[in-house]
PDB file of C-alpha atoms in Angstrom:
ATOM      1  CA  MET A   1     332.655 122.190 126.753  1.00 87.00           C
ATOM      2  CA  ASN A   2     334.055 118.798 125.768  1.00 91.00           C
ATOM      3  CA  TYR A   3     333.018 116.587 128.673  1.00 96.00           C
ATOM      4  CA  LYS A   4     335.081 113.692 129.944  1.00 97.00           C
ATOM      5  CA  ARG A   5     333.137 110.774 131.412  1.00 98.00           C
ATOM      6  CA  LEU A   6     333.389 112.257 134.903  1.00 98.00           C
ATOM      7  CA  THR A   7     333.367 115.983 135.677  1.00 98.00           C
ATOM      8  CA  LEU A   8     334.253 116.737 139.298  1.00 96.00           C
ATOM      9  CA  LEU A   9     333.445 120.173 140.700  1.00 95.00           C
ATOM     10  CA  CYS A  10     335.128 121.483 143.836  1.00 93.00           C
ATOM     11  CA  GLY A  11     335.208 124.891 145.454  1.00 89.00           C
ATOM     12  CA  HIS A  12     334.955 126.731 148.726  1.00 84.00           C
ATOM     13  CA  TYR A  13     331.594 127.336 150.449  1.00 79.00           C
ATOM     14  CA  GLY A  14     329.481 129.689 148.369  1.00 82.00           C
ATOM     15  CA  SER A  15     331.607 129.333 145.250  1.00 89.00           C
ATOM     16  CA  GLY A  16     328.499 128.248 143.337  1.00 89.00           C
ATOM     17  CA  LYS A  17     329.602 124.774 142.276  1.00 90.00           C
ATOM     18  CA  THR A  18     326.196 123.203 142.890  1.00 88.00           C
ATOM     19  CA  ASN A  19     324.508 125.658 140.530  1.00 91.00           C
ATOM     20  CA  ILE A  20     327.131 124.751 137.950  1.00 95.00           C
ATOM     21  CA  ALA A  21     326.600 121.020 138.544  1.00 94.00           C
ATOM     22  CA  VAL A  22     322.875 121.392 137.890  1.00 93.00           C
ATOM     23  CA  ASN A  23     323.382 123.396 134.711  1.00 95.00           C
ATOM     24  CA  MET A  24     326.118 121.084 133.446  1.00 97.00           C
ATOM     25  CA  ALA A  25     323.867 118.069 133.918  1.00 96.00           C
ATOM     26  CA  PHE A  26     321.202 119.572 131.664  1.00 96.00           C
ATOM     27  CA  ASP A  27     323.866 120.574 129.145  1.00 97.00           C
ATOM     28  CA  MET A  28     325.259 117.021 129.159  1.00 97.00           C
ATOM     29  CA  LYS A  29     321.785 115.610 128.610  1.00 97.00           C
ATOM     30  CA  LYS A  30     321.623 117.423 125.260  1.00 96.00           C
ATOM     31  CA  ARG A  31     324.516 115.229 124.052  1.00 96.00           C
ATOM     32  CA  PHE A  32     324.399 111.990 126.057  1.00 97.00           C
ATOM     33  CA  ASP A  33     321.633 109.575 127.010  1.00 96.00           C
ATOM     34  CA  ASN A  34     322.987 108.243 130.308  1.00 97.00           C
ATOM     35  CA  VAL A  35     323.616 111.284 132.551  1.00 98.00           C
ATOM     36  CA  THR A  36     324.012 111.317 136.344  1.00 97.00           C
ATOM     37  CA  VAL A  37     324.448 114.013 138.970  1.00 94.00           C
ATOM     38  CA  ALA A  38     326.136 112.924 142.206  1.00 92.00           C
ATOM     39  CA  ASP A  39     326.078 115.088 145.310  1.00 88.00           C
ATOM     40  CA  LEU A  40     329.015 114.279 147.589  1.00 83.00           C
ATOM     41  CA  ASP A  41     328.723 117.634 149.352  1.00 70.00           C
ATOM     42  CA  ILE A  42     327.810 116.430 152.835  1.00 61.00           C
ATOM     43  CA  VAL A  43     329.207 119.353 154.855  1.00 58.00           C
ATOM     44  CA  ASN A  44     326.614 122.106 155.246  1.00 52.00           C
ATOM     45  CA  PRO A  45     326.132 123.182 151.608  1.00 49.00           C
ATOM     46  CA  TYR A  46     324.312 126.366 150.648  1.00 46.00           C
ATOM     47  CA  PHE A  47     322.293 124.504 148.019  1.00 47.00           C
ATOM     48  CA  ARG A  48     321.558 120.872 147.321  1.00 65.00           C
ATOM     49  CA  THR A  49     321.336 119.227 143.950  1.00 70.00           C
ATOM     50  CA  LYS A  50     318.287 117.535 145.481  1.00 70.00           C
ATOM     51  CA  ASP A  51     316.498 120.879 145.218  1.00 73.00           C
ATOM     52  CA  SER A  52     316.337 120.165 141.479  1.00 82.00           C
ATOM     53  CA  SER A  53     315.310 116.505 141.822  1.00 85.00           C
ATOM     54  CA  GLU A  54     311.958 116.935 140.083  1.00 89.00           C
ATOM     55  CA  GLU A  55     313.569 118.693 137.128  1.00 91.00           C
ATOM     56  CA  PHE A  56     316.172 115.925 136.896  1.00 93.00           C
ATOM     57  CA  LYS A  57     313.477 113.264 136.932  1.00 93.00           C
ATOM     58  CA  LYS A  58     311.544 114.930 134.104  1.00 93.00           C
ATOM     59  CA  ALA A  59     314.726 115.196 132.032  1.00 95.00           C
ATOM     60  CA  GLY A  60     315.750 111.575 132.655  1.00 97.00           C
ATOM     61  CA  ILE A  61     318.832 112.514 134.675  1.00 96.00           C
ATOM     62  CA  ARG A  62     319.799 110.196 137.520  1.00 95.00           C
ATOM     63  CA  LEU A  63     320.508 111.785 140.915  1.00 93.00           C
ATOM     64  CA  ILE A  64     322.783 110.169 143.484  1.00 90.00           C
ATOM     65  CA  VAL A  65     322.436 111.962 146.794  1.00 84.00           C
ATOM     66  CA  SER A  66     322.492 111.240 150.507  1.00 70.00           C
ATOM     67  CA  GLU A  67     319.142 110.234 151.968  1.00 61.00           C
ATOM     68  CA  PHE A  68     319.690 112.949 154.576  1.00 49.00           C
ATOM     69  CA  ALA A  69     319.812 115.764 152.011  1.00 44.00           C
ATOM     70  CA  ASN A  70     317.279 118.532 152.716  1.00 43.00           C
ATOM     71  CA  SER A  71     316.575 117.139 156.179  1.00 44.00           C
ATOM     72  CA  ASN A  72     317.405 118.550 159.582  1.00 43.00           C
ATOM     73  CA  LEU A  73     319.944 115.800 160.171  1.00 41.00           C
ATOM     74  CA  ASP A  74     323.607 116.681 159.875  1.00 45.00           C
ATOM     75  CA  ILE A  75     324.926 113.174 159.277  1.00 42.00           C
ATOM     76  CA  PRO A  76     328.014 112.775 157.073  1.00 48.00           C
ATOM     77  CA  ALA A  77     326.652 109.762 155.173  1.00 56.00           C
ATOM     78  CA  LEU A  78     327.154 108.961 151.498  1.00 63.00           C
ATOM     79  CA  PRO A  79     324.743 106.912 149.378  1.00 66.00           C
ATOM     80  CA  ASP A  80     325.703 103.309 148.635  1.00 73.00           C
ATOM     81  CA  ASP A  81     325.096 103.765 144.914  1.00 85.00           C
ATOM     82  CA  MET A  82     327.870 106.361 144.630  1.00 88.00           C
ATOM     83  CA  TYR A  83     330.135 103.486 143.541  1.00 90.00           C
ATOM     84  CA  ALA A  84     328.152 103.322 140.303  1.00 93.00           C
ATOM     85  CA  LEU A  85     330.111 106.436 139.316  1.00 95.00           C
ATOM     86  CA  THR A  86     333.240 104.347 138.852  1.00 95.00           C
ATOM     87  CA  ASP A  87     331.668 100.943 138.143  1.00 94.00           C
ATOM     88  CA  ASP A  88     329.214 101.955 135.392  1.00 95.00           C
ATOM     89  CA  ARG A  89     331.338 103.387 132.601  1.00 96.00           C
ATOM     90  CA  THR A  90     328.353 103.860 130.301  1.00 97.00           C
ATOM     91  CA  MET A  91     327.298 106.958 132.214  1.00 96.00           C
ATOM     92  CA  ARG A  92     328.453 110.562 131.989  1.00 97.00           C
ATOM     93  CA  ALA A  93     328.415 112.174 135.407  1.00 97.00           C
ATOM     94  CA  VAL A  94     328.943 115.509 137.056  1.00 97.00           C
ATOM     95  CA  ILE A  95     330.004 115.204 140.685  1.00 94.00           C
ATOM     96  CA  ASP A  96     329.444 117.968 143.241  1.00 91.00           C
ATOM     97  CA  VAL A  97     332.294 117.471 145.717  1.00 89.00           C
ATOM     98  CA  GLY A  98     332.480 118.965 149.212  1.00 72.00           C
ATOM     99  CA  GLY A  99     332.973 122.647 149.868  1.00 65.00           C
ATOM    100  CA  ASP A 100     336.422 122.441 151.434  1.00 63.00           C
ATOM    101  CA  ASP A 101     339.145 119.964 152.348  1.00 64.00           C
ATOM    102  CA  ARG A 102     336.844 118.188 154.837  1.00 65.00           C
ATOM    103  CA  GLY A 103     334.119 117.793 152.264  1.00 66.00           C
ATOM    104  CA  ALA A 104     336.635 116.563 149.698  1.00 76.00           C
ATOM    105  CA  LEU A 105     337.517 113.639 151.966  1.00 77.00           C
ATOM    106  CA  ALA A 106     334.439 111.861 150.580  1.00 78.00           C
ATOM    107  CA  LEU A 107     336.062 111.940 147.155  1.00 86.00           C
ATOM    108  CA  GLY A 108     338.989 109.942 148.523  1.00 85.00           C
ATOM    109  CA  ARG A 109     336.880 106.771 148.471  1.00 85.00           C
ATOM    110  CA  LEU A 110     336.458 107.043 144.707  1.00 90.00           C
ATOM    111  CA  ALA A 111     339.795 108.616 143.804  1.00 93.00           C
ATOM    112  CA  PRO A 112     341.817 105.430 143.070  1.00 95.00           C
ATOM    113  CA  LYS A 113     339.346 104.120 140.479  1.00 95.00           C
ATOM    114  CA  ILE A 114     338.808 107.577 138.989  1.00 96.00           C
ATOM    115  CA  LYS A 115     342.530 108.007 138.427  1.00 97.00           C
ATOM    116  CA  GLU A 116     342.882 104.448 137.135  1.00 97.00           C
ATOM    117  CA  GLU A 117     340.239 105.017 134.434  1.00 97.00           C
ATOM    118  CA  ASN A 118     341.701 108.486 133.676  1.00 98.00           C
ATOM    119  CA  ASP A 119     338.624 109.867 131.917  1.00 98.00           C
ATOM    120  CA  TYR A 120     337.831 112.842 134.135  1.00 98.00           C
ATOM    121  CA  GLU A 121     338.163 116.571 134.690  1.00 98.00           C
ATOM    122  CA  MET A 122     338.750 117.889 138.205  1.00 97.00           C
ATOM    123  CA  LEU A 123     337.635 121.515 138.090  1.00 97.00           C
ATOM    124  CA  MET A 124     338.084 124.147 140.778  1.00 97.00           C
ATOM    125  CA  VAL A 125     335.189 126.604 140.933  1.00 96.00           C
ATOM    126  CA  ILE A 126     336.612 130.002 141.860  1.00 97.00           C
ATOM    127  CA  ASN A 127     334.698 133.087 142.982  1.00 96.00           C
ATOM    128  CA  LYS A 128     336.561 136.301 143.770  1.00 96.00           C
ATOM    129  CA  PHE A 129     333.557 137.636 145.687  1.00 95.00           C
ATOM    130  CA  ARG A 130     333.778 135.015 148.440  1.00 93.00           C
ATOM    131  CA  PRO A 131     335.665 136.160 151.570  1.00 91.00           C
ATOM    132  CA  LEU A 132     338.230 133.337 151.657  1.00 90.00           C
ATOM    133  CA  THR A 133     339.136 133.430 147.944  1.00 94.00           C
ATOM    134  CA  PRO A 134     339.427 137.133 147.020  1.00 95.00           C
ATOM    135  CA  ASP A 135     342.802 136.812 145.271  1.00 97.00           C
ATOM    136  CA  ALA A 136     344.939 134.276 143.452  1.00 98.00           C
ATOM    137  CA  LYS A 137     347.179 133.379 146.380  1.00 97.00           C
ATOM    138  CA  SER A 138     344.350 132.592 148.813  1.00 97.00           C
ATOM    139  CA  THR A 139     342.485 130.685 146.122  1.00 96.00           C
ATOM    140  CA  LEU A 140     345.520 128.535 145.413  1.00 96.00           C
ATOM    141  CA  GLU A 141     345.816 127.703 149.127  1.00 95.00           C
ATOM    142  CA  VAL A 142     342.227 126.428 149.145  1.00 92.00           C
ATOM    143  CA  MET A 143     342.908 124.415 145.994  1.00 94.00           C
ATOM    144  CA  ARG A 144     345.921 122.676 147.504  1.00 94.00           C
ATOM    145  CA  GLU A 145     343.937 121.791 150.652  1.00 91.00           C
ATOM    146  CA  ILE A 146     341.174 120.215 148.567  1.00 90.00           C
ATOM    147  CA  GLU A 147     343.659 118.282 146.444  1.00 92.00           C
ATOM    148  CA  ALA A 148     345.373 116.879 149.522  1.00 90.00           C
ATOM    149  CA  ALA A 149     342.065 115.752 151.028  1.00 87.00           C
ATOM    150  CA  GLY A 150     340.491 114.359 147.858  1.00 89.00           C
ATOM    151  CA  GLY A 151     343.581 112.677 146.442  1.00 92.00           C
ATOM    152  CA  ILE A 152     343.138 114.092 142.921  1.00 94.00           C
ATOM    153  CA  ARG A 153     344.918 117.045 141.324  1.00 96.00           C
ATOM    154  CA  PHE A 154     342.929 119.750 139.582  1.00 97.00           C
ATOM    155  CA  THR A 155     342.947 119.856 135.787  1.00 98.00           C
ATOM    156  CA  GLY A 156     341.242 123.211 135.225  1.00 98.00           C
ATOM    157  CA  LEU A 157     339.380 126.216 136.613  1.00 98.00           C
ATOM    158  CA  ILE A 158     335.841 127.550 136.318  1.00 98.00           C
ATOM    159  CA  ASN A 159     335.495 131.277 136.917  1.00 98.00           C
ATOM    160  CA  ASN A 160     332.150 131.625 138.692  1.00 97.00           C
ATOM    161  CA  SER A 161     332.743 135.035 140.246  1.00 96.00           C
ATOM    162  CA  ASN A 162     329.302 136.435 140.932  1.00 93.00           C
ATOM    163  CA  LEU A 163     327.063 138.259 143.383  1.00 92.00           C
ATOM    164  CA  GLY A 164     323.951 136.206 142.676  1.00 87.00           C
ATOM    165  CA  ASP A 165     321.032 138.111 141.165  1.00 87.00           C
ATOM    166  CA  GLU A 166     322.877 141.393 141.756  1.00 92.00           C
ATOM    167  CA  THR A 167     325.756 140.451 139.434  1.00 95.00           C
ATOM    168  CA  THR A 168     326.363 142.944 136.628  1.00 97.00           C
ATOM    169  CA  ALA A 169     328.132 142.427 133.325  1.00 97.00           C
ATOM    170  CA  GLU A 170     330.907 144.665 134.635  1.00 97.00           C
ATOM    171  CA  ASP A 171     331.375 142.377 137.668  1.00 97.00           C
ATOM    172  CA  VAL A 172     331.945 139.410 135.379  1.00 97.00           C
ATOM    173  CA  LEU A 173     334.305 141.325 133.102  1.00 97.00           C
ATOM    174  CA  LYS A 174     336.373 142.511 136.064  1.00 96.00           C
ATOM    175  CA  SER A 175     336.661 138.942 137.359  1.00 97.00           C
ATOM    176  CA  VAL A 176     338.563 137.807 134.267  1.00 98.00           C
ATOM    177  CA  GLU A 177     341.795 139.374 135.543  1.00 98.00           C
ATOM    178  CA  TYR A 178     341.409 137.474 138.827  1.00 98.00           C
ATOM    179  CA  ALA A 179     340.742 134.185 137.005  1.00 98.00           C
ATOM    180  CA  ASN A 180     343.773 134.695 134.788  1.00 98.00           C
ATOM    181  CA  ALA A 181     345.916 135.354 137.869  1.00 98.00           C
ATOM    182  CA  VAL A 182     344.753 132.082 139.457  1.00 98.00           C
ATOM    183  CA  SER A 183     345.454 130.343 136.148  1.00 98.00           C
ATOM    184  CA  SER A 184     348.975 131.769 136.005  1.00 98.00           C
ATOM    185  CA  LEU A 185     349.746 130.811 139.594  1.00 98.00           C
ATOM    186  CA  SER A 186     348.283 127.298 139.360  1.00 98.00           C
ATOM    187  CA  HIS A 187     349.357 126.596 135.759  1.00 98.00           C
ATOM    188  CA  LEU A 188     345.797 125.475 134.988  1.00 98.00           C
ATOM    189  CA  PRO A 189     343.498 126.693 132.195  1.00 98.00           C
ATOM    190  CA  VAL A 190     340.272 128.607 132.753  1.00 98.00           C
ATOM    191  CA  VAL A 191     337.939 126.200 130.967  1.00 98.00           C
ATOM    192  CA  LEU A 192     334.729 128.167 131.580  1.00 97.00           C
ATOM    193  CA  THR A 193     333.509 131.531 132.788  1.00 98.00           C
ATOM    194  CA  THR A 194     329.916 131.279 133.926  1.00 97.00           C
ATOM    195  CA  VAL A 195     327.254 133.916 133.542  1.00 97.00           C
ATOM    196  CA  ARG A 196     323.582 133.916 134.399  1.00 94.00           C
ATOM    197  CA  LYS A 197     321.196 133.682 131.484  1.00 94.00           C
ATOM    198  CA  GLU A 198     320.106 137.331 131.670  1.00 94.00           C
ATOM    199  CA  LEU A 199     323.675 138.558 131.029  1.00 97.00           C
ATOM    200  CA  TYR A 200     324.777 136.004 128.457  1.00 97.00           C
ATOM    201  CA  ASN A 201     323.935 137.982 125.318  1.00 97.00           C
ATOM    202  CA  THR A 202     325.640 141.087 126.728  1.00 97.00           C
ATOM    203  CA  LEU A 203     328.908 139.253 127.420  1.00 97.00           C
ATOM    204  CA  ASN A 204     328.947 136.723 124.599  1.00 96.00           C
ATOM    205  CA  GLY A 205     331.967 137.465 122.426  1.00 95.00           C
ATOM    206  CA  GLN A 206     333.741 139.470 125.130  1.00 96.00           C
ATOM    207  CA  ILE A 207     334.867 136.507 127.266  1.00 97.00           C
ATOM    208  CA  ASP A 208     336.233 133.178 126.052  1.00 95.00           C
ATOM    209  CA  ASN A 209     334.403 129.932 126.890  1.00 97.00           C
ATOM    210  CA  LEU A 210     331.322 131.622 128.321  1.00 98.00           C
ATOM    211  CA  PHE A 211     328.847 129.202 129.949  1.00 97.00           C
ATOM    212  CA  GLU A 212     325.215 130.278 130.298  1.00 96.00           C
ATOM    213  CA  MET A 213     323.506 129.341 133.557  1.00 94.00           C
ATOM    214  CA  VAL A 214     320.043 129.404 135.074  1.00 90.00           C
ATOM    215  CA  LEU A 215     320.455 130.058 138.793  1.00 81.00           C
ATOM    216  CA  GLN A 216     319.104 127.362 141.083  1.00 73.00           C
ATOM    217  CA  LYS A 217     316.582 128.612 143.587  1.00 64.00           C
ATOM    218  CA  LYS A 218     316.338 126.903 146.969  1.00 55.00           C
ATOM    219  CA  PRO A 219     312.705 126.045 147.764  1.00 44.00           C
ATOM    220  CA  ILE A 220     311.104 127.773 150.734  1.00 33.00           C
ATOM    221  CA  ASP A 221     310.032 125.338 153.456  1.00 28.00           C
TER     222      ASP A 221
END
């Protein structure tokens, strides 16, 4: 993938965008020195980028995340240093935006400067196996809600249709038709189709723009 300075990831709850954010950050680090992950997902996420904080630290990847992440407090607070995302143009960053239109409201604070610089991708993570996005029409409705809340239009799609560890190669292959339907309806390209590491060799060459991922595991308290 050819990364812009800022890569914004949005998607409905359970779409898997945080796993993608983590994997993208490590992929970016192979090419760029100054890499940051920002977690703006402050509305009850399934995973937190903070779960990978030790791995980020070892790799020299900066993490911007709410101080309340991984706590029992449900406080919609964003870190003060999130403004570095727009102010420090030496960094490459992947931004994990909220899981729906309410979560995307946090993006609205950064949207004017992001659009002014115009060096970003706004990618919708789609997953046909989630209950609220099983088809192209329902997925497009979620996309439009997020765009309205965040103040930025999408530029592309990431097909992350999966069933976690139970995902088969056939599941991923069957999801391509769904992703193409969303692409046709939204007039946006499918920039990546993700696949967990164990299935990559099986599917490589069968699907365009395949992105290998290591699934993030949430620590047990």
